[in-house]
Amino acid sequence: MNALIKSATIVDSKSDFHNETVDILIEKGRISKIAKGITNPKNYKEINLDNLHVSQGWFDSSVSFGEPGYEERETISNGLKTAANSGFTAVALNANSFPVIDSYADITFVKSKAQNNAVSLYPIGALTQLSKGEDLAELFDMTNAGAVAFYDYQNPISNPNLMKIALQYASNFDGLVCSFPQESRISGLGVVNEHINSTKLGLKGNPALAEELQVARDLFLLEYTEGKLHIPTISTAKSVELIRAAKAKKLDVTCSVAIHNLIFTDDVLEDFDTNYKVLPPLRTQPDCDALIEGLKDGTIDMVTTDHNPIDIEHKKIEFDYAKYGTIGLESAFGALQTLFTTKKTISLLTQGKSRFRISDTSINEGEIADLTMFNPDTTYEFSINNITSRSKNSAFLGTALKGKTYGIIANDIIVLK
């Protein structure tokens, strides 16, 4: 693949051309020249877009595509197309399909479905067999097949001894264990944050305590085992404090936060819109503020869309019975830019790769072209027309966003919306 990108502002702190507006010549999938006023040498495809900015390719550490088993929600093919249109060149795929991805063969299958695509798919294997939380899955075999981490998506491990053994066993091959932060015996049947709004609306509450107890437990287990832990999608101020203290003790822990937990509070629930039924639940403004501060000071290592397509039959029903989840790939960039500068937004969208054993790149001559193209300044209201996903369950519908993506260049392929 050969291309010439014209008049692009580079946003990449690792680049020698950071904040400069230049032309970028790509030949055979590699950046061959960066300079002002490059002449198109061999009539290559020319990319010349309004207010074009270019960064390293973005990464999402938690996406769900449904396939195999839930293709009515999303397929791997369309999911990767959605990711590309949304600016992501790499995604880590959760194991919450049917069957659950918990074996060598399952990892091989999803990787084969993603071959020859601009977006690189990195499978996360289930931590326990069928994600039931009873017996460890084939962690080492899945590592050999290409799994980058192990996680029973949104299924907490209730047995602390099982989590202890998982951390000890995975440390033999540098495996990354993920633990969903919820103590289910505390959360019970709660469907929203336990607070004033849950009482007003008559909905069962899921208290912040349920998350914080699990986080504290897992950090104690991590200290004991000296393992390697990732805590996905934290949502409370106290969780940030606990992880900050753990990092001060030099424990090998990282964490992420879902973008919707930064933007929305449980105040949006008054209309019982099930697009806002997410797990962990939307919390309070002080929690949002603490999460944002955690991103700024590095306590929280990465953001995720926690993209989870759910078919309409499981969303357009009574709130108590609706499934948890919102899609988030298409709205990620525009939502983050309502909270952070473009420089910080790009930093957040490119963090976390090394934790999931994904190679990092920079925008310099000689490097492989792994690029996201975007306009950071356009503003718009997010609507159904902005959704590429097969399922349309977005918490961001009707929300004012800032910044749009043009597409990506990755794996020797150009994808433009």
GROMACS .gro file of C-alpha atoms in nm:
model
  417
    1MET     CA    1   0.000   0.000   0.000
    2ASN     CA    2   0.133   0.340  -0.104
    3ALA     CA    3  -0.014   0.679  -0.014
    4LEU     CA    4   0.069   1.043   0.033
    5ILE     CA    5  -0.097   1.226   0.322
    6LYS     CA    6  -0.103   1.600   0.258
    7SER     CA    7  -0.095   1.880   0.517
    8ALA     CA    8  -0.146   1.670   0.828
    9THR     CA    9  -0.076   1.795   1.180
   10ILE     CA   10   0.104   1.520   1.372
   11VAL     CA   11  -0.010   1.459   1.729
   12ASP     CA   12   0.247   1.218   1.869
   13SER     CA   13   0.484   1.306   2.152
   14LYS     CA   14   0.721   1.030   2.033
   15SER     CA   15   0.751   1.182   1.686
   16ASP     CA   16   1.026   1.416   1.572
   17PHE     CA   17   0.747   1.610   1.399
   18HIS     CA   18   0.507   1.646   1.694
   19ASN     CA   19   0.269   1.944   1.644
   20GLU     CA   20   0.407   2.011   1.295
   21THR     CA   21   0.191   2.025   0.981
   22VAL     CA   22   0.365   1.814   0.718
   23ASP     CA   23   0.318   1.566   0.436
   24ILE     CA   24   0.364   1.195   0.510
   25LEU     CA   25   0.475   0.957   0.235
   26ILE     CA   26   0.390   0.590   0.291
   27GLU     CA   27   0.543   0.322   0.069
   28LYS     CA   28   0.477  -0.050   0.110
   29GLY     CA   29   0.305   0.014   0.440
   30ARG     CA   30   0.597   0.202   0.594
   31ILE     CA   31   0.657   0.575   0.645
   32SER     CA   32   0.934   0.661   0.400
   33LYS     CA   33   0.940   1.039   0.427
   34ILE     CA   34   0.798   1.320   0.641
   35ALA     CA   35   0.844   1.675   0.517
   36LYS     CA   36   0.663   1.982   0.393
   37GLY     CA   37   0.560   1.990   0.029
   38ILE     CA   38   0.634   1.632  -0.076
   39THR     CA   39   0.567   1.575  -0.446
   40ASN     CA   40   0.360   1.268  -0.527
   41PRO     CA   41   0.634   1.048  -0.679
   42LYS     CA   42   0.439   0.776  -0.855
   43ASN     CA   43   0.079   0.894  -0.860
   44TYR     CA   44   0.008   0.732  -0.523
   45LYS     CA   45  -0.330   0.765  -0.357
   46GLU     CA   46  -0.340   1.116  -0.210
   47ILE     CA   47  -0.520   1.190   0.118
   48ASN     CA   48  -0.608   1.556   0.156
   49LEU     CA   49  -0.877   1.623   0.418
   50ASP     CA   50  -1.008   1.926   0.605
   51ASN     CA   51  -0.811   2.010   0.922
   52LEU     CA   52  -0.642   1.673   0.903
   53HIS     CA   53  -0.461   1.551   1.215
   54VAL     CA   54  -0.273   1.222   1.244
   55SER     CA   55  -0.173   1.022   1.550
   56GLN     CA   56  -0.052   0.676   1.635
   57GLY     CA   57  -0.325   0.418   1.593
   58TRP     CA   58  -0.569   0.401   1.884
   59PHE     CA   59  -0.619   0.098   2.107
   60ASP     CA   60  -0.926  -0.025   2.300
   61SER     CA   61  -0.867  -0.279   2.576
   62SER     CA   62  -1.229  -0.399   2.605
   63VAL     CA   63  -1.465  -0.463   2.314
   64SER     CA   64  -1.733  -0.726   2.262
   65PHE     CA   65  -1.848  -0.835   1.916
   66GLY     CA   66  -2.088  -1.122   1.989
   67GLU     CA   67  -1.952  -1.366   1.734
   68PRO     CA   68  -1.954  -1.661   1.770
   69GLY     CA   69  -2.308  -1.717   1.891
   70TYR     CA   70  -2.451  -1.366   1.913
   71GLU     CA   71  -2.409  -1.251   1.554
   72GLU     CA   72  -2.745  -1.069   1.575
   73ARG     CA   73  -2.571  -0.826   1.811
   74GLU     CA   74  -2.250  -0.790   1.612
   75THR     CA   75  -2.011  -0.983   1.392
   76ILE     CA   76  -1.634  -0.972   1.405
   77SER     CA   77  -1.623  -0.839   1.050
   78ASN     CA   78  -1.861  -0.548   1.110
   79GLY     CA   79  -1.713  -0.489   1.454
   80LEU     CA   80  -1.369  -0.437   1.304
   81LYS     CA   81  -1.518  -0.209   1.038
   82THR     CA   82  -1.678  -0.006   1.318
   83ALA     CA   83  -1.345   0.009   1.502
   84ALA     CA   84  -1.166   0.131   1.188
   85ASN     CA   85  -1.425   0.400   1.118
   86SER     CA   86  -1.394   0.507   1.482
   87GLY     CA   87  -1.014   0.546   1.460
   88PHE     CA   88  -0.899   0.227   1.632
   89THR     CA   89  -0.622   0.019   1.476
   90ALA     CA   90  -0.614  -0.241   1.757
   91VAL     CA   91  -0.880  -0.386   1.986
   92ALA     CA   92  -0.877  -0.649   2.260
   93LEU     CA   93  -1.177  -0.879   2.220
   94ASN     CA   94  -1.362  -1.004   2.528
   95ALA     CA   95  -1.447  -1.371   2.569
   96ASN     CA   96  -1.823  -1.321   2.625
   97SER     CA   97  -1.945  -1.502   2.316
   98PHE     CA   98  -2.139  -1.828   2.290
   99PRO     CA   99  -1.951  -2.049   2.333
  100VAL     CA  100  -1.724  -1.857   2.568
  101ILE     CA  101  -1.369  -1.817   2.435
  102ASP     CA  102  -1.186  -2.043   2.681
  103SER     CA  103  -0.961  -2.274   2.475
  104TYR     CA  104  -0.679  -2.281   2.221
  105ALA     CA  105  -0.928  -2.358   1.943
  106ASP     CA  106  -1.153  -2.066   2.038
  107ILE     CA  107  -0.863  -1.818   2.031
  108THR     CA  108  -0.753  -1.955   1.693
  109PHE     CA  109  -1.107  -1.920   1.557
  110VAL     CA  110  -1.155  -1.551   1.642
  111LYS     CA  111  -0.806  -1.467   1.517
  112SER     CA  112  -0.883  -1.638   1.185
  113LYS     CA  113  -1.204  -1.433   1.150
  114ALA     CA  114  -0.999  -1.114   1.180
  115GLN     CA  115  -0.731  -1.196   0.924
  116ASN     CA  116  -0.647  -0.952   0.643
  117ASN     CA  117  -0.810  -0.662   0.826
  118ALA     CA  118  -0.681  -0.310   0.886
  119VAL     CA  119  -0.768  -0.343   1.255
  120SER     CA  120  -0.565  -0.591   1.459
  121LEU     CA  121  -0.774  -0.809   1.690
  122TYR     CA  122  -0.617  -0.935   2.012
  123PRO     CA  123  -0.826  -1.202   2.188
  124ILE     CA  124  -0.877  -1.208   2.563
  125GLY     CA  125  -0.936  -1.561   2.685
  126ALA     CA  126  -1.177  -1.647   2.964
  127LEU     CA  127  -1.010  -1.677   3.303
  128THR     CA  128  -1.227  -1.970   3.409
  129GLN     CA  129  -1.399  -2.245   3.213
  130LEU     CA  130  -1.716  -2.108   3.051
  131SER     CA  131  -1.658  -1.795   3.266
  132LYS     CA  132  -1.839  -1.970   3.551
  133GLY     CA  133  -1.579  -1.883   3.813
  134GLU     CA  134  -1.524  -2.243   3.921
  135ASP     CA  135  -1.216  -2.387   3.746
  136LEU     CA  136  -0.933  -2.214   3.563
  137ALA     CA  137  -0.947  -2.226   3.184
  138GLU     CA  138  -0.657  -2.337   2.964
  139LEU     CA  139  -0.453  -2.021   3.028
  140PHE     CA  140  -0.115  -2.138   2.900
  141ASP     CA  141  -0.262  -2.302   2.590
  142MET     CA  142  -0.456  -1.986   2.509
  143THR     CA  143  -0.139  -1.780   2.552
  144ASN     CA  144   0.031  -2.000   2.294
  145ALA     CA  145  -0.265  -1.943   2.060
  146GLY     CA  146  -0.235  -1.566   2.095
  147ALA     CA  147  -0.444  -1.461   2.396
  148VAL     CA  148  -0.316  -1.135   2.546
  149ALA     CA  149  -0.500  -1.154   2.882
  150PHE     CA  150  -0.758  -1.354   3.076
  151TYR     CA  151  -1.093  -1.213   3.187
  152ASP     CA  152  -1.440  -1.343   3.266
  153TYR     CA  153  -1.610  -1.039   3.118
  154GLN     CA  154  -1.825  -0.867   3.385
  155ASN     CA  155  -1.833  -1.192   3.586
  156PRO     CA  156  -1.660  -1.143   3.922
  157ILE     CA  157  -1.447  -1.420   4.068
  158SER     CA  158  -1.615  -1.478   4.403
  159ASN     CA  159  -1.366  -1.739   4.527
  160PRO     CA  160  -1.055  -1.555   4.653
  161ASN     CA  161  -0.848  -1.874   4.649
  162LEU     CA  162  -0.923  -1.921   4.279
  163MET     CA  163  -0.805  -1.566   4.209
  164LYS     CA  164  -0.493  -1.630   4.415
  165ILE     CA  165  -0.414  -1.946   4.217
  166ALA     CA  166  -0.482  -1.766   3.886
  167LEU     CA  167  -0.234  -1.490   3.973
  168GLN     CA  168   0.028  -1.743   4.082
  169TYR     CA  169  -0.015  -1.970   3.781
  170ALA     CA  170  -0.023  -1.693   3.520
  171SER     CA  171   0.296  -1.541   3.659
  172ASN     CA  172   0.486  -1.844   3.526
  173PHE     CA  173   0.438  -1.715   3.169
  174ASP     CA  174   0.386  -1.343   3.235
  175GLY     CA  175   0.010  -1.377   3.191
  176LEU     CA  176  -0.216  -1.082   3.262
  177VAL     CA  177  -0.510  -1.165   3.489
  178CYS     CA  178  -0.814  -0.935   3.480
  179SER     CA  179  -1.067  -0.922   3.762
  180PHE     CA  180  -1.406  -0.755   3.734
  181PRO     CA  181  -1.444  -0.524   4.036
  182GLN     CA  182  -1.768  -0.633   4.197
  183GLU     CA  183  -1.851  -0.832   4.509
  184SER     CA  184  -2.175  -0.992   4.395
  185ARG     CA  185  -2.295  -1.078   4.743
  186ILE     CA  186  -2.296  -0.705   4.818
  187SER     CA  187  -2.430  -0.585   4.481
  188GLY     CA  188  -2.709  -0.844   4.496
  189LEU     CA  189  -2.988  -0.767   4.252
  190GLY     CA  190  -2.889  -0.402   4.220
  191VAL     CA  191  -2.919  -0.257   3.869
  192VAL     CA  192  -2.812   0.106   3.926
  193ASN     CA  193  -2.589   0.296   4.167
  194GLU     CA  194  -2.718   0.281   4.524
  195HIS     CA  195  -2.780   0.647   4.602
  196ILE     CA  196  -3.053   0.909   4.609
  197ASN     CA  197  -3.164   0.838   4.252
  198SER     CA  198  -3.206   0.464   4.303
  199THR     CA  199  -3.443   0.541   4.591
  200LYS     CA  200  -3.633   0.806   4.395
  201LEU     CA  201  -3.674   0.581   4.093
  202GLY     CA  202  -3.755   0.266   4.285
  203LEU     CA  203  -3.467   0.071   4.130
  204LYS     CA  204  -3.253  -0.173   4.327
  205GLY     CA  205  -2.914  -0.029   4.419
  206ASN     CA  206  -2.564  -0.158   4.353
  207PRO     CA  207  -2.346   0.021   4.612
  208ALA     CA  208  -1.997   0.156   4.555
  209LEU     CA  209  -1.895  -0.070   4.843
  210ALA     CA  210  -1.945  -0.377   4.620
  211GLU     CA  211  -1.675  -0.253   4.385
  212GLU     CA  212  -1.438  -0.128   4.650
  213LEU     CA  213  -1.441  -0.450   4.854
  214GLN     CA  214  -1.348  -0.651   4.545
  215VAL     CA  215  -1.073  -0.408   4.446
  216ALA     CA  216  -0.928  -0.417   4.799
  217ARG     CA  217  -0.944  -0.798   4.807
  218ASP     CA  218  -0.771  -0.835   4.472
  219LEU     CA  219  -0.497  -0.591   4.568
  220PHE     CA  220  -0.426  -0.791   4.883
  221LEU     CA  221  -0.410  -1.108   4.672
  222LEU     CA  222  -0.181  -0.936   4.423
  223GLU     CA  223   0.057  -0.829   4.699
  224TYR     CA  224   0.064  -1.184   4.835
  225THR     CA  225   0.121  -1.356   4.499
  226GLU     CA  226   0.341  -1.090   4.334
  227GLY     CA  227   0.139  -1.151   4.018
  228LYS     CA  228   0.023  -0.927   3.737
  229LEU     CA  229  -0.327  -0.779   3.761
  230HIS     CA  230  -0.550  -0.556   3.550
  231ILE     CA  231  -0.873  -0.419   3.699
  232PRO     CA  232  -1.108  -0.321   3.414
  233THR     CA  233  -1.368  -0.042   3.430
  234ILE     CA  234  -1.346   0.097   3.781
  235SER     CA  235  -1.617   0.350   3.865
  236THR     CA  236  -1.578   0.492   4.217
  237ALA     CA  237  -1.360   0.750   4.389
  238LYS     CA  238  -1.253   0.501   4.655
  239SER     CA  239  -1.136   0.255   4.389
  240VAL     CA  240  -0.906   0.524   4.254
  241GLU     CA  241  -0.765   0.579   4.603
  242LEU     CA  242  -0.707   0.208   4.659
  243ILE     CA  243  -0.524   0.164   4.328
  244ARG     CA  244  -0.321   0.480   4.382
  245ALA     CA  245  -0.201   0.339   4.716
  246ALA     CA  246  -0.123   0.001   4.555
  247LYS     CA  247   0.089   0.166   4.289
  248ALA     CA  248   0.275   0.358   4.557
  249LYS     CA  249   0.367   0.015   4.698
  250LYS     CA  250   0.498  -0.084   4.352
  251LEU     CA  251   0.240  -0.358   4.296
  252ASP     CA  252   0.209  -0.473   3.935
  253VAL     CA  253  -0.144  -0.343   3.880
  254THR     CA  254  -0.313  -0.145   3.604
  255CYS     CA  255  -0.673  -0.036   3.561
  256SER     CA  256  -0.909   0.118   3.311
  257VAL     CA  257  -1.224   0.328   3.315
  258ALA     CA  258  -1.512   0.316   3.067
  259ILE     CA  259  -1.566   0.646   2.889
  260HIS     CA  260  -1.937   0.655   2.974
  261ASN     CA  261  -1.848   0.639   3.345
  262LEU     CA  262  -1.653   0.962   3.297
  263ILE     CA  263  -1.932   1.144   3.114
  264PHE     CA  264  -2.261   1.042   3.272
  265THR     CA  265  -2.391   1.025   3.628
  266ASP     CA  266  -2.694   0.840   3.760
  267ASP     CA  267  -2.893   1.164   3.713
  268VAL     CA  268  -2.958   1.055   3.351
  269LEU     CA  269  -3.168   0.759   3.467
  270GLU     CA  270  -3.487   0.953   3.533
  271ASP     CA  271  -3.643   0.844   3.201
  272PHE     CA  272  -3.550   0.476   3.260
  273ASP     CA  273  -3.354   0.470   2.931
  274THR     CA  274  -3.195   0.124   2.924
  275ASN     CA  275  -2.904   0.251   2.712
  276TYR     CA  276  -2.777   0.388   3.044
  277LYS     CA  277  -2.797   0.046   3.208
  278VAL     CA  278  -2.429  -0.039   3.223
  279LEU     CA  279  -2.200  -0.238   3.450
  280PRO     CA  280  -2.045  -0.103   3.662
  281PRO     CA  281  -2.337   0.139   3.696
  282LEU     CA  282  -2.320   0.511   3.640
  283ARG     CA  283  -2.219   0.670   3.970
  284THR     CA  284  -2.216   1.029   4.105
  285GLN     CA  285  -2.041   1.349   4.002
  286PRO     CA  286  -1.775   1.317   4.276
  287ASP     CA  287  -1.695   0.972   4.137
  288CYS     CA  288  -1.664   1.112   3.783
  289ASP     CA  289  -1.437   1.389   3.910
  290ALA     CA  290  -1.214   1.139   4.092
  291LEU     CA  291  -1.192   0.918   3.782
  292ILE     CA  292  -1.092   1.214   3.566
  293GLU     CA  293  -0.829   1.315   3.820
  294GLY     CA  294  -0.706   0.955   3.824
  295LEU     CA  295  -0.651   0.972   3.450
  296LYS     CA  296  -0.468   1.301   3.480
  297ASP     CA  297  -0.225   1.181   3.746
  298GLY     CA  298  -0.170   0.837   3.593
  299THR     CA  299  -0.344   0.628   3.858
  300ILE     CA  300  -0.584   0.505   3.589
  301ASP     CA  301  -0.375   0.366   3.305
  302MET     CA  302  -0.619   0.369   3.015
  303VAL     CA  303  -0.969   0.444   2.895
  304THR     CA  304  -1.192   0.194   2.720
  305THR     CA  305  -1.519   0.220   2.532
  306ASP     CA  306  -1.625  -0.112   2.692
  307HIS     CA  307  -1.809  -0.148   2.362
  308ASN     CA  308  -2.090  -0.400   2.416
  309PRO     CA  309  -2.353  -0.432   2.141
  310ILE     CA  310  -2.691  -0.557   2.267
  311ASP     CA  311  -2.981  -0.638   2.035
  312ILE     CA  312  -3.301  -0.435   2.064
  313GLU     CA  313  -3.499  -0.727   2.209
  314HIS     CA  314  -3.279  -0.716   2.519
  315LYS     CA  315  -3.278  -0.336   2.553
  316LYS     CA  316  -3.634  -0.226   2.471
  317ILE     CA  317  -3.779  -0.392   2.780
  318GLU     CA  318  -3.838  -0.311   3.146
  319PHE     CA  319  -3.526  -0.161   3.306
  320ASP     CA  320  -3.483  -0.441   3.560
  321TYR     CA  321  -3.473  -0.706   3.286
  322ALA     CA  322  -3.270  -0.524   3.021
  323LYS     CA  323  -2.915  -0.643   2.961
  324TYR     CA  324  -2.620  -0.432   3.067
  325GLY     CA  325  -2.414  -0.257   2.802
  326THR     CA  326  -2.364   0.032   2.564
  327ILE     CA  327  -2.173   0.059   2.240
  328GLY     CA  328  -1.895   0.315   2.252
  329LEU     CA  329  -1.645   0.290   1.969
  330GLU     CA  330  -1.812   0.548   1.744
  331SER     CA  331  -1.848   0.809   2.020
  332ALA     CA  332  -1.516   0.758   2.202
  333PHE     CA  333  -1.307   1.036   2.048
  334GLY     CA  334  -1.579   1.299   2.048
  335ALA     CA  335  -1.678   1.221   2.407
  336LEU     CA  336  -1.325   1.236   2.547
  337GLN     CA  337  -1.267   1.569   2.376
  338THR     CA  338  -1.550   1.722   2.580
  339LEU     CA  339  -1.336   1.653   2.891
  340PHE     CA  340  -0.974   1.677   2.778
  341THR     CA  341  -0.748   1.860   2.532
  342THR     CA  342  -0.677   1.693   2.201
  343LYS     CA  343  -0.323   1.610   2.315
  344LYS     CA  344  -0.451   1.439   2.632
  345THR     CA  345  -0.732   1.262   2.444
  346ILE     CA  346  -0.487   1.111   2.197
  347SER     CA  347  -0.258   1.009   2.482
  348LEU     CA  348  -0.546   0.827   2.651
  349LEU     CA  349  -0.651   0.653   2.329
  350THR     CA  350  -0.300   0.524   2.261
  351GLN     CA  351  -0.214   0.407   2.615
  352GLY     CA  352  -0.227   0.049   2.737
  353LYS     CA  353  -0.079  -0.135   2.441
  354SER     CA  354   0.230  -0.262   2.618
  355ARG     CA  355   0.019  -0.398   2.905
  356PHE     CA  356  -0.157  -0.623   2.653
  357ARG     CA  357   0.167  -0.718   2.477
  358ILE     CA  358   0.095  -0.504   2.174
  359SER     CA  359   0.386  -0.329   2.002
  360ASP     CA  360   0.391   0.049   2.009
  361THR     CA  361   0.482   0.269   1.714
  362SER     CA  362   0.563   0.632   1.646
  363ILE     CA  363   0.517   0.863   1.351
  364ASN     CA  364   0.874   0.878   1.227
  365GLU     CA  365   1.051   0.790   0.904
  366GLY     CA  366   1.116   0.417   0.874
  367GLU     CA  367   0.832   0.318   1.107
  368ILE     CA  368   0.541   0.096   1.004
  369ALA     CA  369   0.237   0.309   0.923
  370ASP     CA  370  -0.013   0.256   1.204
  371LEU     CA  371  -0.209   0.579   1.193
  372THR     CA  372  -0.540   0.734   1.293
  373MET     CA  373  -0.672   1.032   1.096
  374PHE     CA  374  -0.914   1.283   1.250
  375ASN     CA  375  -1.046   1.639   1.273
  376PRO     CA  376  -1.039   1.749   1.639
  377ASP     CA  377  -1.242   2.067   1.601
  378THR     CA  378  -1.579   1.977   1.448
  379THR     CA  379  -1.877   1.965   1.684
  380TYR     CA  380  -2.201   1.772   1.636
  381GLU     CA  381  -2.482   1.589   1.811
  382PHE     CA  382  -2.429   1.214   1.815
  383SER     CA  383  -2.715   1.036   1.637
  384ILE     CA  384  -2.815   0.701   1.494
  385ASN     CA  385  -2.655   0.811   1.165
  386ASN     CA  386  -2.314   0.806   1.334
  387ILE     CA  387  -2.347   0.438   1.430
  388THR     CA  388  -2.184   0.165   1.222
  389SER     CA  389  -2.249  -0.111   1.477
  390ARG     CA  390  -2.517  -0.365   1.406
  391SER     CA  391  -2.673  -0.289   1.747
  392LYS     CA  392  -2.768   0.072   1.822
  393ASN     CA  393  -2.764   0.071   2.204
  394SER     CA  394  -2.560   0.387   2.260
  395ALA     CA  395  -2.570   0.589   2.581
  396PHE     CA  396  -2.437   0.884   2.378
  397LEU     CA  397  -2.738   0.933   2.148
  398GLY     CA  398  -2.835   1.300   2.158
  399THR     CA  399  -2.509   1.402   2.326
  400ALA     CA  400  -2.298   1.692   2.198
  401LEU     CA  401  -1.953   1.567   2.095
  402LYS     CA  402  -1.637   1.733   1.964
  403GLY     CA  403  -1.416   1.583   1.696
  404LYS     CA  404  -1.467   1.328   1.420
  405THR     CA  405  -1.250   1.053   1.280
  406TYR     CA  406  -1.165   1.011   0.913
  407GLY     CA  407  -1.029   0.657   0.932
  408ILE     CA  408  -0.706   0.465   0.971
  409ILE     CA  409  -0.401   0.336   0.791
  410ALA     CA  410  -0.280   0.008   0.939
  411ASN     CA  411  -0.166  -0.340   0.834
  412ASP     CA  412  -0.092  -0.202   0.487
  413ILE     CA  413  -0.460  -0.107   0.439
  414ILE     CA  414  -0.630   0.233   0.412
  415VAL     CA  415  -0.980   0.270   0.558
  416LEU     CA  416  -1.161   0.602   0.504
  417LYS     CA  417  -1.520   0.661   0.613
   0.00000   0.00000   0.00000
